[in-house]
XYZ file of C-alpha atoms in Angstrom:
405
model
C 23.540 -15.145 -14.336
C 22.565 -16.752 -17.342
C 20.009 -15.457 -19.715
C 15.993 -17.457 -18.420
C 14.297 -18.729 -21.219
C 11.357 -17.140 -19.968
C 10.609 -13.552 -19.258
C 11.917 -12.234 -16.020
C 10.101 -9.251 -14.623
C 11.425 -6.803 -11.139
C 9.161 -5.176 -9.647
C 9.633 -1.855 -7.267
C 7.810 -0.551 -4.535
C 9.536 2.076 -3.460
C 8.824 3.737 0.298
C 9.638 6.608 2.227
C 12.379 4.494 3.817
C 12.733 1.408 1.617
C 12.520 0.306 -1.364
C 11.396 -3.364 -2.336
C 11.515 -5.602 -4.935
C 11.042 -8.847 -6.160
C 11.321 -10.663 -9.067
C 9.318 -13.416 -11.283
C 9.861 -15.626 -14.219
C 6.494 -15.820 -16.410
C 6.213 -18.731 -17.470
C 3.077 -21.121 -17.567
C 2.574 -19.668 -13.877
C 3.824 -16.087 -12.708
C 6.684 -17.491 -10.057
C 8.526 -15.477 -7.590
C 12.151 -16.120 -8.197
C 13.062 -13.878 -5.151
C 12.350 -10.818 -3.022
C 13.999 -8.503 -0.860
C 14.163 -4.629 0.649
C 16.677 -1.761 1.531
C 15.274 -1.186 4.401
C 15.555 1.631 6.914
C 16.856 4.584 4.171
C 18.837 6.995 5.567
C 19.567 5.656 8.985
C 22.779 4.201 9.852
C 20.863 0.551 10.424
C 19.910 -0.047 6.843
C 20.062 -3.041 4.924
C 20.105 -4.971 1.884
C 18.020 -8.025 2.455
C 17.271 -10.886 -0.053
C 15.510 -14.023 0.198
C 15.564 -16.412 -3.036
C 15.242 -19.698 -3.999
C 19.036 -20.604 -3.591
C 21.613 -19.647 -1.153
C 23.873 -17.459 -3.517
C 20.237 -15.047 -3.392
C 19.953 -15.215 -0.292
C 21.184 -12.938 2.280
C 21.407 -10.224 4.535
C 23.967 -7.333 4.467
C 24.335 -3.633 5.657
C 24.725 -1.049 3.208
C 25.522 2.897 3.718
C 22.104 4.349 1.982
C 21.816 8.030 3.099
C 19.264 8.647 0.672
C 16.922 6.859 -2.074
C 19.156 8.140 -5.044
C 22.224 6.051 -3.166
C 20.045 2.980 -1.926
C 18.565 2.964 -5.664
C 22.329 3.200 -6.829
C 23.218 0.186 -4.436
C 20.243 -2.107 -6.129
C 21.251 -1.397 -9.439
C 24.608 -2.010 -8.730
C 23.504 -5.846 -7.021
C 21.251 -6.183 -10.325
C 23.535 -5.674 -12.652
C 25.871 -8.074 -10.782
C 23.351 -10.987 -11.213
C 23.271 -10.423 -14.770
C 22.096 -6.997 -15.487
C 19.838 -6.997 -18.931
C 20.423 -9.855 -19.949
C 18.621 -11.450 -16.284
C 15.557 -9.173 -17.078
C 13.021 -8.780 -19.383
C 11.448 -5.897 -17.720
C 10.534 -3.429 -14.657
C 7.167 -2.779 -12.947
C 6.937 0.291 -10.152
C 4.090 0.633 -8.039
C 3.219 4.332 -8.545
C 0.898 5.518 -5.740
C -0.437 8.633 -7.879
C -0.920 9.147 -10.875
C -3.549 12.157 -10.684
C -6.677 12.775 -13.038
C -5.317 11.270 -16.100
C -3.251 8.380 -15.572
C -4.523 5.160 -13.646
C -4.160 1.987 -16.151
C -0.787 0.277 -16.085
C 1.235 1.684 -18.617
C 4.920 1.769 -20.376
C 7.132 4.670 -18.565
C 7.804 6.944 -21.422
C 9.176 10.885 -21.080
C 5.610 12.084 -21.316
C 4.409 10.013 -18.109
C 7.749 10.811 -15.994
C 7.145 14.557 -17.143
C 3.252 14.411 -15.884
C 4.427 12.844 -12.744
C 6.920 15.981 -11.985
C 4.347 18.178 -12.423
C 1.807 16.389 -10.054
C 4.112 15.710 -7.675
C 2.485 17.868 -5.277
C -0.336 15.794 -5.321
C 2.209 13.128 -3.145
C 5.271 14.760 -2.111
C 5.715 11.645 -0.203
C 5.877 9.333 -2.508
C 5.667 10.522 -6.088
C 9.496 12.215 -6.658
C 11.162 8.921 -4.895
C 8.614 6.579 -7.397
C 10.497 9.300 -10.662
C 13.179 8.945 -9.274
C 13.290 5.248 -9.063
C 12.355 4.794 -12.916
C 14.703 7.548 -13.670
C 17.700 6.111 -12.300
C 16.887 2.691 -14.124
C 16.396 4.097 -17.231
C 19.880 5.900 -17.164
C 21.567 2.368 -16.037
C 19.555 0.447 -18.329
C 18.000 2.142 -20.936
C 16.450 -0.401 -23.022
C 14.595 -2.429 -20.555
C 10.974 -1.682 -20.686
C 9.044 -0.117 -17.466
C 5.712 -0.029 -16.574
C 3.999 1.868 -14.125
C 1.509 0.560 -11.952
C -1.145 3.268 -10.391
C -2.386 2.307 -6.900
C -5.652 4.486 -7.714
C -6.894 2.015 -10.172
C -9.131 -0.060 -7.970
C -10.967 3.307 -7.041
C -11.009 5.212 -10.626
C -14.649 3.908 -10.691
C -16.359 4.873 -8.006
C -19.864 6.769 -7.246
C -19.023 10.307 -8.105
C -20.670 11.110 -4.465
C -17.840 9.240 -3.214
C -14.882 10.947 -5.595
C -16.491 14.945 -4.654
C -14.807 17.024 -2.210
C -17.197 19.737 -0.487
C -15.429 22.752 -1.607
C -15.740 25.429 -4.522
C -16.173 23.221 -7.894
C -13.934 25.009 -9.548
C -10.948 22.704 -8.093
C -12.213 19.728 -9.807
C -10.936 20.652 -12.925
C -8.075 21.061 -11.734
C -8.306 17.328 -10.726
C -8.613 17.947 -6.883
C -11.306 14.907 -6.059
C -10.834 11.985 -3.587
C -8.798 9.172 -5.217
C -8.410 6.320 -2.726
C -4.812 4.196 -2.497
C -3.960 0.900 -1.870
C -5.383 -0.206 -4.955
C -3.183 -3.110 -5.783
C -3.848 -4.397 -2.193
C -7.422 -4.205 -2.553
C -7.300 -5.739 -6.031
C -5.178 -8.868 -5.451
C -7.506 -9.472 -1.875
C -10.464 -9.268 -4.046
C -9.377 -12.075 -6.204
C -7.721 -14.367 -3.290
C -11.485 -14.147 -1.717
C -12.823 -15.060 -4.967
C -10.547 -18.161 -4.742
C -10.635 -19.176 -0.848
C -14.426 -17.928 -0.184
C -15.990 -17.926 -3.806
C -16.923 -15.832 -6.213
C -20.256 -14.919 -4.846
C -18.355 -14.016 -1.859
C -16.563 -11.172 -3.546
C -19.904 -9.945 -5.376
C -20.990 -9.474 -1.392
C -20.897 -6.393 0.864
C -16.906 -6.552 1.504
C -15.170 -4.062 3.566
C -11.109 -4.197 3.439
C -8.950 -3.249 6.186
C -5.528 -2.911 4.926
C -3.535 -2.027 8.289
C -0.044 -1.483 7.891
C 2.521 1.788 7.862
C -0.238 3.345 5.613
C -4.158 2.081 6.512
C -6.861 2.533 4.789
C -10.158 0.728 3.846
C -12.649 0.206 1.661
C -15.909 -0.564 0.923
C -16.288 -2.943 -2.053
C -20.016 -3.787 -3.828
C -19.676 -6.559 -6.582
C -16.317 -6.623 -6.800
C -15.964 -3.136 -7.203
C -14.671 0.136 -4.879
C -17.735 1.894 -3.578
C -15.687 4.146 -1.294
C -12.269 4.054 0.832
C -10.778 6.096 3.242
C -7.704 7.821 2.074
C -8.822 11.002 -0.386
C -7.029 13.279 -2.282
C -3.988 12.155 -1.215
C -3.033 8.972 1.378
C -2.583 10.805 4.610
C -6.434 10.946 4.960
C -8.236 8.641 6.417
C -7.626 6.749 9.979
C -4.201 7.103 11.754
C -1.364 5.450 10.703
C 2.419 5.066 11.667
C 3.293 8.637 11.004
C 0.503 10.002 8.915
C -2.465 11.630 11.169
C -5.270 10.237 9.102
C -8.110 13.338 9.045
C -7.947 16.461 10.726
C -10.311 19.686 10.947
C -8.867 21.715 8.741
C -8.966 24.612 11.096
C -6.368 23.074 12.361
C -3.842 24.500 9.876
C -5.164 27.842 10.555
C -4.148 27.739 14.331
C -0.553 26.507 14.051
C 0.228 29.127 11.427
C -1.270 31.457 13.807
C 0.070 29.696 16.910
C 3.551 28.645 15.689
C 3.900 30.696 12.319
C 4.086 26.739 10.730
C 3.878 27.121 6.790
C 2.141 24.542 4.335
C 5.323 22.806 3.936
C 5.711 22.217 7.697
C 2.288 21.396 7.950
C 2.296 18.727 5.329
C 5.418 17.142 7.315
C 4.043 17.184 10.551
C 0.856 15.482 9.358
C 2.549 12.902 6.574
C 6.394 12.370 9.061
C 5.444 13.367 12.574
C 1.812 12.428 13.464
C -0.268 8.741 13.867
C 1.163 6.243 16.284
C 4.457 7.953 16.343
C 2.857 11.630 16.981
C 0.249 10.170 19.671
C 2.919 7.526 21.142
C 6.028 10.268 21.112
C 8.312 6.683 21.417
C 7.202 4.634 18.576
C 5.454 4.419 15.003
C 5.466 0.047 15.090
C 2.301 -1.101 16.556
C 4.345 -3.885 18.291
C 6.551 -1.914 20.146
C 3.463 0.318 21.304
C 2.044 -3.363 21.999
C 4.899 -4.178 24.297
C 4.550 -1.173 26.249
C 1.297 0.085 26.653
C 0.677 -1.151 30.265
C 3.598 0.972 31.183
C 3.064 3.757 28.972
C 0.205 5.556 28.909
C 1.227 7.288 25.485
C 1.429 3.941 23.930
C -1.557 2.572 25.124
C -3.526 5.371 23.938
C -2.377 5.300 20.441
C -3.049 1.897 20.446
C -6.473 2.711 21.681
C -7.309 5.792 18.899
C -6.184 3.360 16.084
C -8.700 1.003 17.298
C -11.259 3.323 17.514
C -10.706 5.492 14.598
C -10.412 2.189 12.563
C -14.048 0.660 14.233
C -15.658 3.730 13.560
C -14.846 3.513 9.841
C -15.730 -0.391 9.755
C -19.340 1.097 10.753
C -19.522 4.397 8.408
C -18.921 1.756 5.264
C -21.662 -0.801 6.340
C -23.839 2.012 6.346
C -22.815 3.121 2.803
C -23.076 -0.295 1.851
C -26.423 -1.543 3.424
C -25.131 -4.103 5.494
C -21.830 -5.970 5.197
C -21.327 -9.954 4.402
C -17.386 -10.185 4.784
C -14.223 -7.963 6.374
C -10.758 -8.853 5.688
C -8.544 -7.706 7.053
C -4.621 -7.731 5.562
C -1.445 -5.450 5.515
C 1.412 -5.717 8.188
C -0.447 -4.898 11.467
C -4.065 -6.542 10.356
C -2.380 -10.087 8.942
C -0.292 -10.427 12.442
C -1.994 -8.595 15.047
C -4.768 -10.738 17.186
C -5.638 -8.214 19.765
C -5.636 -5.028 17.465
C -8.094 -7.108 15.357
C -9.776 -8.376 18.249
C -10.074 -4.439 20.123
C -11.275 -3.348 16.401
C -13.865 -5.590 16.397
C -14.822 -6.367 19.882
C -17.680 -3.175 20.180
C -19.411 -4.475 15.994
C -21.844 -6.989 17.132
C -24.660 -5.291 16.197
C -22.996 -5.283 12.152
C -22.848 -9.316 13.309
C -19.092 -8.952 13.158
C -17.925 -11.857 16.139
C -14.637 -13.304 16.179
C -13.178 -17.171 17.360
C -10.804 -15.792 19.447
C -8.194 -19.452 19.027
C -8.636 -18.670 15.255
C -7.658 -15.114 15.644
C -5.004 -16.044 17.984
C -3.487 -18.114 15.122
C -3.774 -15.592 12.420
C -6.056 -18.208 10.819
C -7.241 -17.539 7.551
C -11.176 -17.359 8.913
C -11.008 -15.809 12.237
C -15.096 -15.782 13.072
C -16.796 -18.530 13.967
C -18.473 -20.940 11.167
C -21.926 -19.956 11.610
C -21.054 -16.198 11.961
C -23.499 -13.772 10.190
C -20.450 -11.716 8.437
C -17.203 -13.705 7.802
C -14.043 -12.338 8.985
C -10.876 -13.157 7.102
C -7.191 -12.589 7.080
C -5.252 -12.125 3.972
C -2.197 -11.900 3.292
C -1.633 -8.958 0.582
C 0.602 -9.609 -2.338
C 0.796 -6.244 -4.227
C 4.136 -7.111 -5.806
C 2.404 -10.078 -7.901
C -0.491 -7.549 -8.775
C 2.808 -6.104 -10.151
C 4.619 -8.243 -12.112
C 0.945 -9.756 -13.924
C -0.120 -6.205 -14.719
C 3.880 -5.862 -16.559
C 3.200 -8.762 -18.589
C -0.253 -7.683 -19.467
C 0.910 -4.279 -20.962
C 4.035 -6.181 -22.521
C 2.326 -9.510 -23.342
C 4.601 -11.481 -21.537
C 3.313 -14.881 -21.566
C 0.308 -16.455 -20.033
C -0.004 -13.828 -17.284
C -3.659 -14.590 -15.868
C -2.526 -17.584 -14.274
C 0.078 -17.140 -10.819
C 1.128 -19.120 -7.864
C 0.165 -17.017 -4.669
């Protein structure tokens, strides 16, 4: 492929079983050129997928990808077939942690990747694939710039009473705190309500539901992060596919007395083995656990704990917030799920949370009536642009406050 004119940026967010990407040109706008995954890692079913904006990118394929270090080798491969370094200006990764001293979007250098190893602990579930991603394109293509992109960032700010853990203070120093995830999420749907509901509307009492393989939420006071849901690390919070959300910590204590488990184990039962897929014992997709809850009671009650879990947080924020003026909800499950929304929801009158249910039926972008005391929206989440205009903040790369959603 020919050399754009304009600065082409990739960006990578990289999963525990996919990795996906996308790619814009910045020009006078931020414009997607394409996107795609490698999707189910390490199962015989996975796939390269790309959708573009002519037919040459776009398409679907399988691929053999036992691991992230061969499905990263099979995208640099396909990138470097397109044009390699001379089709790309630079890369952006979506770094989930980047512990007590990095948050800003920054330029990958030796001393970042070599902070990252040593907090990798912090995430073992997502930290050594995100190093290993920007290590592998940094052998293959060594010159192109990288940024990292922290998903902390929306939450580095918030009330200290809402960053403290209960436990002996001397751990804080050694940066154990409550951090909060999904940061790019939250930070794009503040904007997009800015732009659909206006800007007073994001100064408001906001809570966001982001409800996909990992939920959280957050509570969100004048645009900024008054408190979330995940903690020290992003299996806290309320259940998702495979992560348990919280636990009593006693908990540990039994099944290393019960079933001699070690932290290790414990840490993959609760990040691999637990949520939908732990309560369900069939299923971690919320639409297969859809399909078959009237036949199986396992399904239905994960379905059902989800809900709950999920309400019961919905209320906890409108107390720390005094009130609440809009919930969105966004992510896989909460853009495209009309009765999850509608069971999450159906028991918050009192917080004057009412839905239209032909609006929710529709996914519609306002799914409570007009005259509703606290407006309920769906949006659809977009971290990979939060992406690409952080990359050509750090690297000046044209006139990156402006973008096409």
């Amino acid at each position: 492929m020919k050399k754009s004119a304009n600065p082409r940026i990739l960006t990578i967010n990289g999963g525990s079983s996919s990795i996906k990407f996308a790619q814009f040109e910045a020009g006078d706008v931020l414009d997607r050129i394409l996107e795609g995954e490698i999707d189910r890692i390490g199962a015989p079913e996975a796939r390269l997928r790309v959708t573009g904006l002519d037919s040459m990118d776009t398409f679907s394929q399988p691929v053999t990808a036992p691991d992230h270090t061969v499905a990263v080798g099979i995208l640099m491969d396909w990138i470097e077939a397109r044009g390699g370094p001379d089709g790309l200006t630079a890369v952006g990764h979506r770094v989930v942690h980047g512990g007590p001293s990095y948050w800003q979007p920054q330029r990958i250098t030796a001393e970042l990747l070599a902070e990252l190893h040593r907090i990798s602990p912090l995430d073992p579930a997502h930290l050594p694939g995100e190093i290993l991603l920007a290590e592998a394109f940094h052998r293959r293509l060594p010159d192109l710039p990288q940024v990292a992109c922290f998903d902390t960032a929306f939450h580095h700010d918030m009330p200290r009473v809402a960053q403290q853990l209960p436990i002996p203070r001397r751990y804080e120093a050694q940066g154990v705190r409550r951090y909060g995830f999904h940061g790019l999420s939250y930070a794009f749907l503040m904007e997009e309500m800015a732009r659909v509901a206006g800007t007073q509307a994001a100064q408001d009492r906001v809570i966001l539901a982001h409800l996909g393989n990992g939920a959280s939420l957050a509570a969100v006071r004048e645009g900024k992060s008054v408190d979330t849901s995940m903690g020290f690390t992003p299996v806290a919070g309320v259940p998702m596919s495979t992560r348990s959300g919280d636990l009593d910590p006693g908990l540990m204590a039994y099944l290393a007395s019960s079933e001699k488990m070690n932290a290790q184990q414990f840490n993959e039962m609760v990040n691999t083995k637990s949520g939908l897929l732990g309560m369900s014992e069939t299923s971690s997709d919320m639409r297969d656990l859809l399909e078959r809850e009237t036949q199986d009671v396992r399904a239905a009650e994960a379905v059902a704990l989800f809900c709950y879990q999920i309400r019961k947080w919905i209320g906890a924020f409108a107390a720390a917030l005094g009130g609440l003026d809009t919930l969105v909800f966004a992510g896989g499950i909460g853009e495209n799920a009309p009765l999850v929304r509608a069971r999450i929801c159906a028991e918050l009158g009192f917080l004057g949370i009412e839905l239209d249910p032909l609006r929710n039926a529709k996914n519609a972008a306002l799914i409570s009536p007009d005259d509703g005391r606290v407006s309920v929206r769906v949006i659809h989440t977009d971290e990979a642009l939060m992406i690409a205009r952080s990359v050509a903040h750090v690297l000046n790369l044209g006139p990156h406050r402006k973008h096409q959603p």
